[in-house]
PDB file of C-alpha atoms in Angstrom:
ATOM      1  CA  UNK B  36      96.102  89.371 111.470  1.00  0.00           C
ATOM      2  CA  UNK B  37      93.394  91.068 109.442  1.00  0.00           C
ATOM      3  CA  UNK B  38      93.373  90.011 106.089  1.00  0.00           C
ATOM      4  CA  UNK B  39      92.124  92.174 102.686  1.00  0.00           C
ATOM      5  CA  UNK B  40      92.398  91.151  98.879  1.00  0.00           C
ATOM      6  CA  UNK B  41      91.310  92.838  95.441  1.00  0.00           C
ATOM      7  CA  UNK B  42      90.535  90.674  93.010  1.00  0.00           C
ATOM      8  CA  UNK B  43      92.740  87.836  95.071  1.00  0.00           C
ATOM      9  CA  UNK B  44      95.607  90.557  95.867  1.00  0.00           C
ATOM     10  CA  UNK B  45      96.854  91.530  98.767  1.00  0.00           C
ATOM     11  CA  UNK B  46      95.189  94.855  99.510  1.00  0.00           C
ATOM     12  CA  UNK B  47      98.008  96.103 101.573  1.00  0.00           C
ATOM     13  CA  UNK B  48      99.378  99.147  99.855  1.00  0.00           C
ATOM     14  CA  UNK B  49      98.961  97.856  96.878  1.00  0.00           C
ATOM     15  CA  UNK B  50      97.343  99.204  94.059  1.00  0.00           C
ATOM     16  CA  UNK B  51      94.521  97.790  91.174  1.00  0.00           C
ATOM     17  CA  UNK B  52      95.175  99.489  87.581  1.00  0.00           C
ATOM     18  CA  UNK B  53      92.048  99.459  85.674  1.00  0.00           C
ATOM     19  CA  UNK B  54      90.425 100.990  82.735  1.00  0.00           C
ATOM     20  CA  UNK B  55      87.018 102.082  81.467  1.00  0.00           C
ATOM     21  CA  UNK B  56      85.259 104.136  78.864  1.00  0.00           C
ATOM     22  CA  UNK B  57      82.914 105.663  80.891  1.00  0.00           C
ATOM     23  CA  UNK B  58      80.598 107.242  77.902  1.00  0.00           C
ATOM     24  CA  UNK B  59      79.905 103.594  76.706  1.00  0.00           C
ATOM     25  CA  UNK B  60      79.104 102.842  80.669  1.00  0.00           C
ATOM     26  CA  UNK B  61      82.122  99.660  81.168  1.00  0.00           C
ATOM     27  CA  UNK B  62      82.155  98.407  84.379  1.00  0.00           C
ATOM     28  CA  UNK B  63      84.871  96.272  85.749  1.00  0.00           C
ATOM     29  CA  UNK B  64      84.109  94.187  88.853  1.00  0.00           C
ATOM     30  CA  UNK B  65      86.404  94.332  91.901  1.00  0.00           C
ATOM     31  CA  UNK B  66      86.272  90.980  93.780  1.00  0.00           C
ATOM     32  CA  UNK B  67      86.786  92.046  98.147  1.00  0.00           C
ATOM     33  CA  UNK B  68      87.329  89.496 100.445  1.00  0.00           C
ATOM     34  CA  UNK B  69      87.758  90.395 104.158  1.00  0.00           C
ATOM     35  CA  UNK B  70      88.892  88.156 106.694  1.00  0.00           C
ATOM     36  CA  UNK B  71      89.093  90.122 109.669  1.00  0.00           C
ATOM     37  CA  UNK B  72      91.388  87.060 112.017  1.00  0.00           C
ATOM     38  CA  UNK B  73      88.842  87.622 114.902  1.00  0.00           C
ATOM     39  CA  UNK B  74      85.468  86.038 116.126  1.00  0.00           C
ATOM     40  CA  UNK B  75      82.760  86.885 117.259  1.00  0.00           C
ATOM     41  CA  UNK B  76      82.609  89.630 114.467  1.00  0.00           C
ATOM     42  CA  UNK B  77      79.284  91.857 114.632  1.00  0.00           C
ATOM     43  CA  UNK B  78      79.532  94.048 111.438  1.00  0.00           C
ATOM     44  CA  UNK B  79      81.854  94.054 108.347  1.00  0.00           C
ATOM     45  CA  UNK B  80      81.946  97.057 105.914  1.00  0.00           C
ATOM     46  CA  UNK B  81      84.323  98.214 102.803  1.00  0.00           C
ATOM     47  CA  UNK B  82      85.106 101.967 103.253  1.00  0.00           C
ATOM     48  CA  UNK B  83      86.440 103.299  99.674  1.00  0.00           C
ATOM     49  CA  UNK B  84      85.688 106.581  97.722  1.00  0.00           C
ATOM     50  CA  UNK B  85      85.125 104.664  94.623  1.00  0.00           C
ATOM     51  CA  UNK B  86      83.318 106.066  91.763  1.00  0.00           C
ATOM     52  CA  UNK B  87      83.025 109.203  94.192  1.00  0.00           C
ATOM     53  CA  UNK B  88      84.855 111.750  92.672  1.00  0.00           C
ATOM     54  CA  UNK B  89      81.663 114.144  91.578  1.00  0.00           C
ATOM     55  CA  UNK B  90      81.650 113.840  95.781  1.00  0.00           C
ATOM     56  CA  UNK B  91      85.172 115.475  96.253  1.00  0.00           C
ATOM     57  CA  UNK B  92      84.191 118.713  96.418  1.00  0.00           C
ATOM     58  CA  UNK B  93      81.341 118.145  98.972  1.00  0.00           C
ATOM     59  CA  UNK B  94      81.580 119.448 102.269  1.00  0.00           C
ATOM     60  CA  UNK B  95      79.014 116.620 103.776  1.00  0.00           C
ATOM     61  CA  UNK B  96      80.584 117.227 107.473  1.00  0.00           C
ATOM     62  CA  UNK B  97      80.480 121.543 107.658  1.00  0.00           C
ATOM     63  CA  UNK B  98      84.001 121.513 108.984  1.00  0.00           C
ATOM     64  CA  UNK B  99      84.618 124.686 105.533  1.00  0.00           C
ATOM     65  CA  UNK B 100      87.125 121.737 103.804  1.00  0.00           C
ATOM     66  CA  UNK B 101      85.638 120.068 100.938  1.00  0.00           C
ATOM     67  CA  UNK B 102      85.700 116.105 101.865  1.00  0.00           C
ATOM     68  CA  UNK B 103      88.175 115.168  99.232  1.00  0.00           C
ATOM     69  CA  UNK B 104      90.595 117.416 101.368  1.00  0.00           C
ATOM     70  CA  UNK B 105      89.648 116.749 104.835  1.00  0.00           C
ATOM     71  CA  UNK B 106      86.950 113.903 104.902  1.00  0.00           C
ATOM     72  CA  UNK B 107      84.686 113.283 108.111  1.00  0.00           C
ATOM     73  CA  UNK B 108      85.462 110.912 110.617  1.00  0.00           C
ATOM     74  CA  UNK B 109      84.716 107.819 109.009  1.00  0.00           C
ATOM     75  CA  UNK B 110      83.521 106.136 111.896  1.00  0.00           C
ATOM     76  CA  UNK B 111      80.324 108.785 111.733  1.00  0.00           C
ATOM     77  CA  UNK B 112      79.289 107.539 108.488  1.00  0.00           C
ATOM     78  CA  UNK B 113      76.930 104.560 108.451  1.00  0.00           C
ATOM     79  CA  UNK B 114      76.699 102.093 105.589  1.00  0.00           C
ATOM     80  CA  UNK B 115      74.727 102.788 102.798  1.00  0.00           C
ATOM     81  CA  UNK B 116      75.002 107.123 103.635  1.00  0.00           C
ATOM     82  CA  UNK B 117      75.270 108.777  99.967  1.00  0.00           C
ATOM     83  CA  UNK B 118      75.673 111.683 101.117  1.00  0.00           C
ATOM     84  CA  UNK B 119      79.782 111.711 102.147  1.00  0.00           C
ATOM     85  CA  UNK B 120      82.785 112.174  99.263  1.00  0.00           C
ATOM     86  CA  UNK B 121      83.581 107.759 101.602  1.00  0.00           C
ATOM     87  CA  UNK B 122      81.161 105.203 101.497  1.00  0.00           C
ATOM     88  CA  UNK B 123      80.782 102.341 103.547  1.00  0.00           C
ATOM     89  CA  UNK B 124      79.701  99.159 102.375  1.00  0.00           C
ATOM     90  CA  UNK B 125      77.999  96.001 104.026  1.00  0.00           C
ATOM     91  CA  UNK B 126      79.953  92.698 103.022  1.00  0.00           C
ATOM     92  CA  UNK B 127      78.310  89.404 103.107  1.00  0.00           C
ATOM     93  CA  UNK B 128      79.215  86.685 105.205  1.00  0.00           C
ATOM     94  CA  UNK B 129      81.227  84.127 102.852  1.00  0.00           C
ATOM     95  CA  UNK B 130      81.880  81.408 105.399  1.00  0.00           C
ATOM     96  CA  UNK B 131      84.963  80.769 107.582  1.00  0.00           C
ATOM     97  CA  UNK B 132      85.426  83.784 108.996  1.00  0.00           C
ATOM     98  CA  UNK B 133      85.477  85.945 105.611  1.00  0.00           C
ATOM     99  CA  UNK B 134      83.340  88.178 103.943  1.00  0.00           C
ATOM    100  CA  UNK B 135      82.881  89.030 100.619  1.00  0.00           C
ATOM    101  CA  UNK B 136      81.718  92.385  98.689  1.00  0.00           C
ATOM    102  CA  UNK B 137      81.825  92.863  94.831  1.00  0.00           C
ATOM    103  CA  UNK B 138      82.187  96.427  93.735  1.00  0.00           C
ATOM    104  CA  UNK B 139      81.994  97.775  90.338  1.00  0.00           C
ATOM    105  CA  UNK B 140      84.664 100.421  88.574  1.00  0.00           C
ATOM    106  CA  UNK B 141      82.737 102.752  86.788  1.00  0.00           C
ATOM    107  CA  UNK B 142      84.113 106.105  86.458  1.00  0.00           C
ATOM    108  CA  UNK B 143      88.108 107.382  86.087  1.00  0.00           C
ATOM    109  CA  UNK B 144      90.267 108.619  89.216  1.00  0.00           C
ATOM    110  CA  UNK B 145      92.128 107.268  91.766  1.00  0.00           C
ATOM    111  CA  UNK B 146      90.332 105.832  95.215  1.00  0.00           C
ATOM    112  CA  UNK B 147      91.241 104.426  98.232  1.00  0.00           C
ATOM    113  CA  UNK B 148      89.454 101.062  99.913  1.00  0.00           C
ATOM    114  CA  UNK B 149      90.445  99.971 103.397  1.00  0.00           C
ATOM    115  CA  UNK B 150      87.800  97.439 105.628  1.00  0.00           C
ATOM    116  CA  UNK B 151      86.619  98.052 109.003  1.00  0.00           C
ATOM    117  CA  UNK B 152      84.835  95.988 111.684  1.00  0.00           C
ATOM    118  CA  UNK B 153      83.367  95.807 115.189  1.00  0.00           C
ATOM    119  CA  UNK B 154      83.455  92.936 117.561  1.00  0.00           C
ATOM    120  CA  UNK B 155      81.084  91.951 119.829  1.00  0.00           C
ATOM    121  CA  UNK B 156      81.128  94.001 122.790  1.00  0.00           C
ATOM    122  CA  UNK B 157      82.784  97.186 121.581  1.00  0.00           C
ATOM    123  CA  UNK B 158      81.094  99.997 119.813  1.00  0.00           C
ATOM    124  CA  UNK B 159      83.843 101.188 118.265  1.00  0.00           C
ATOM    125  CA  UNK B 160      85.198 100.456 114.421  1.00  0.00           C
ATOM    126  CA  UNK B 161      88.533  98.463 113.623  1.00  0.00           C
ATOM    127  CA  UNK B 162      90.310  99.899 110.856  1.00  0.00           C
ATOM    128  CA  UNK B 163      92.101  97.030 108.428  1.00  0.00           C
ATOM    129  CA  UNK B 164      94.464 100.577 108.415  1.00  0.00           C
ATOM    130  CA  UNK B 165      95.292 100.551 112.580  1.00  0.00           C
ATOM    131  CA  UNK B 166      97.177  98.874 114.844  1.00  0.00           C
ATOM    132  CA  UNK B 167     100.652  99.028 114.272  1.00  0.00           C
ATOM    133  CA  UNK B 168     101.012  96.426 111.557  1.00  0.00           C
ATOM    134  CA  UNK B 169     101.878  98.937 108.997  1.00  0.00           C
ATOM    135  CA  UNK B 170      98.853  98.074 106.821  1.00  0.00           C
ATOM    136  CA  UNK B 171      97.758 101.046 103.780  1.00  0.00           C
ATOM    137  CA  UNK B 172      95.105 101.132 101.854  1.00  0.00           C
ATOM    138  CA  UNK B 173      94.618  99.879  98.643  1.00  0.00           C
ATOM    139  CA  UNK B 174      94.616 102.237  95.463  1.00  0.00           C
ATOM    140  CA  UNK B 175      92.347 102.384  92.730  1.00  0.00           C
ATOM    141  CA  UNK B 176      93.410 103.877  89.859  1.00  0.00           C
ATOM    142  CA  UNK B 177      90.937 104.092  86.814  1.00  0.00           C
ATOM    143  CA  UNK B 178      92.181 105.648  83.680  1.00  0.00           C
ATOM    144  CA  UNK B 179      89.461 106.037  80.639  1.00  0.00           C
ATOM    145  CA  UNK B 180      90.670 103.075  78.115  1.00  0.00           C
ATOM    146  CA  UNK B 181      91.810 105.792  74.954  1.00  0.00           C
ATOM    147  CA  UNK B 182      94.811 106.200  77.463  1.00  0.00           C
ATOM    148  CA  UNK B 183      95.897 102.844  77.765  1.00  0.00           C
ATOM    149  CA  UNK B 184      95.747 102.199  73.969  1.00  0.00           C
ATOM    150  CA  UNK B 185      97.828 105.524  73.270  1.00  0.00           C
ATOM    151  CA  UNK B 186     100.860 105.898  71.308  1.00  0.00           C
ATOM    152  CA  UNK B 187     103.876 108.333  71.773  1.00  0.00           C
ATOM    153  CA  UNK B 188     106.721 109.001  70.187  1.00  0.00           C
ATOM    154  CA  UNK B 189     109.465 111.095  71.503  1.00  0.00           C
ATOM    155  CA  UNK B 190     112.567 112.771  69.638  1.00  0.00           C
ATOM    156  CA  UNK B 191     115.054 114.343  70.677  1.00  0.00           C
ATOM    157  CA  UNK B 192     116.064 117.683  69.008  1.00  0.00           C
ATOM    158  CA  UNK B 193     119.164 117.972  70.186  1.00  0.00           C
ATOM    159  CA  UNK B 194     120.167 115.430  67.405  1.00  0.00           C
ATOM    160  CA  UNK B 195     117.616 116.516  64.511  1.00  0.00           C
ATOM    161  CA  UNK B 196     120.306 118.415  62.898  1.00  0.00           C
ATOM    162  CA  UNK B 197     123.137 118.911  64.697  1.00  0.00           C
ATOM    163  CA  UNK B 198     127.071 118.886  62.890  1.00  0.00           C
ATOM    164  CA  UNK B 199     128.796 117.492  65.441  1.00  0.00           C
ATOM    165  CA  UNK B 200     128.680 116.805  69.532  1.00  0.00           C
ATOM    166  CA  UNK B 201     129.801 119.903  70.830  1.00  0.00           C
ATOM    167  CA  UNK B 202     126.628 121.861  72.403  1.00  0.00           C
ATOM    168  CA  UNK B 203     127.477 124.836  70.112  1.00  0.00           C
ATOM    169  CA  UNK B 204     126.333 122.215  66.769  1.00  0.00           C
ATOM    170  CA  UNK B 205     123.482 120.557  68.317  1.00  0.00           C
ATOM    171  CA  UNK B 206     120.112 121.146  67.012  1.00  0.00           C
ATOM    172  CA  UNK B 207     117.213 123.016  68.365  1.00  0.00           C
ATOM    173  CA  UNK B 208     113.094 123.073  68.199  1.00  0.00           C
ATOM    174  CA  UNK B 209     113.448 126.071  65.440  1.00  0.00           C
ATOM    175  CA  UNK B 210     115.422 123.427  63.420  1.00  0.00           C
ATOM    176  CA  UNK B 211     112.092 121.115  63.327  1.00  0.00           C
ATOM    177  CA  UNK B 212     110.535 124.013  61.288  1.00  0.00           C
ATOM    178  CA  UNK B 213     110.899 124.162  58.033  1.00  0.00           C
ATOM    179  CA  UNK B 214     109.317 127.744  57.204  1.00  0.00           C
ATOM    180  CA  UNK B 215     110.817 130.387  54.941  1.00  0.00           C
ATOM    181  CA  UNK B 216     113.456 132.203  56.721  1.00  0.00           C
ATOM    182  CA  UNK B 217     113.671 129.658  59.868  1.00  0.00           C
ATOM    183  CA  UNK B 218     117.038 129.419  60.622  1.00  0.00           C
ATOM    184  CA  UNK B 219     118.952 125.886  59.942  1.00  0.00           C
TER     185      UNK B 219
END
């Protein structure tokens, strides 16, 4: 069985919570290790949208969707291609069978990251995403750090200045204001 972490997670529909201030340019690492459970492995890539998001709106492929909607085939897009809303990435060999890619998370949204492969043999890609095991791919979510560090406060105005329980009594939002002639 294929296998995929994040930062030493499982990667299977499972998601990495992160946050940045993009104006002061932070940049959290994401650690990928790929251990695809098959020899005689031929090419090892990381397919995410990460840091993509000024590529949503691209229509790279001419199909009249932009790619955040309806992407291209992935298996058309060759590592390193800028030019596509997904990116493919080449890992490094890491011994063992596993491979190993370090990615940085540099600008707010949510992504997706799934692995792919080919085998010696066969031209086509395997998706970390196929073959009936029920594997997802991993979210990203980046939120800028002021959100993280935010405080609410909640009240409820039904109780502000109500008389007694009865929903007749209870309070309302014209009871928070206390201008001349508001009603209380």
């Amino acid at each position: 069985d294929p296998l995929l972490t994040v930062n030493g997670i499982s990667a299977n529909y499972t998601t990495s919570k992160l946050f940045v201030d993009e104006i002061a340019g932070d940049s959290i690492p994401l650690s990928i290790e790929f251990k695809p459970g098959q020899s005689n492995v031929t090419q090892f890539e990381i397919y995410t949208n990460l840091n993509r998001r000024d590529r949503a709106d691209v229509d790279a492929n001419s199909d009249g969707y932009p790619d955040g909607v309806s992407g291209p085939d992935g298996a058309t897009i060759t590592a390193g291609d800028d030019s596509h809303y997904f990116k493919a990435y080449t890992m490094t060999s890491s011994g063992g069978g596993a491979y190993a890619l370090s990615l940085p998370a540099e600008k707010t949204g949510a992504f997706r990251l799934t692995a792919r492969w080919k085998v010696s043999g066969d031209p086509n890609w395997r998706w970390y995403t196929n073959g009936g095991a029920n594997r997802r791919d991993h979210a990203i979510t980046v939120s800028p750090k002021d959100a993280r560090d935010i405080r609410l406060y909640e009240i409820n105005v039904l109780n502000i200045e109500a008389t007694d329980d009865t929903f007749a009594n209870r309070s309302t939002i014209e009871d928070m204001h206390n201008a001349t002639g508001a009603p209380h």
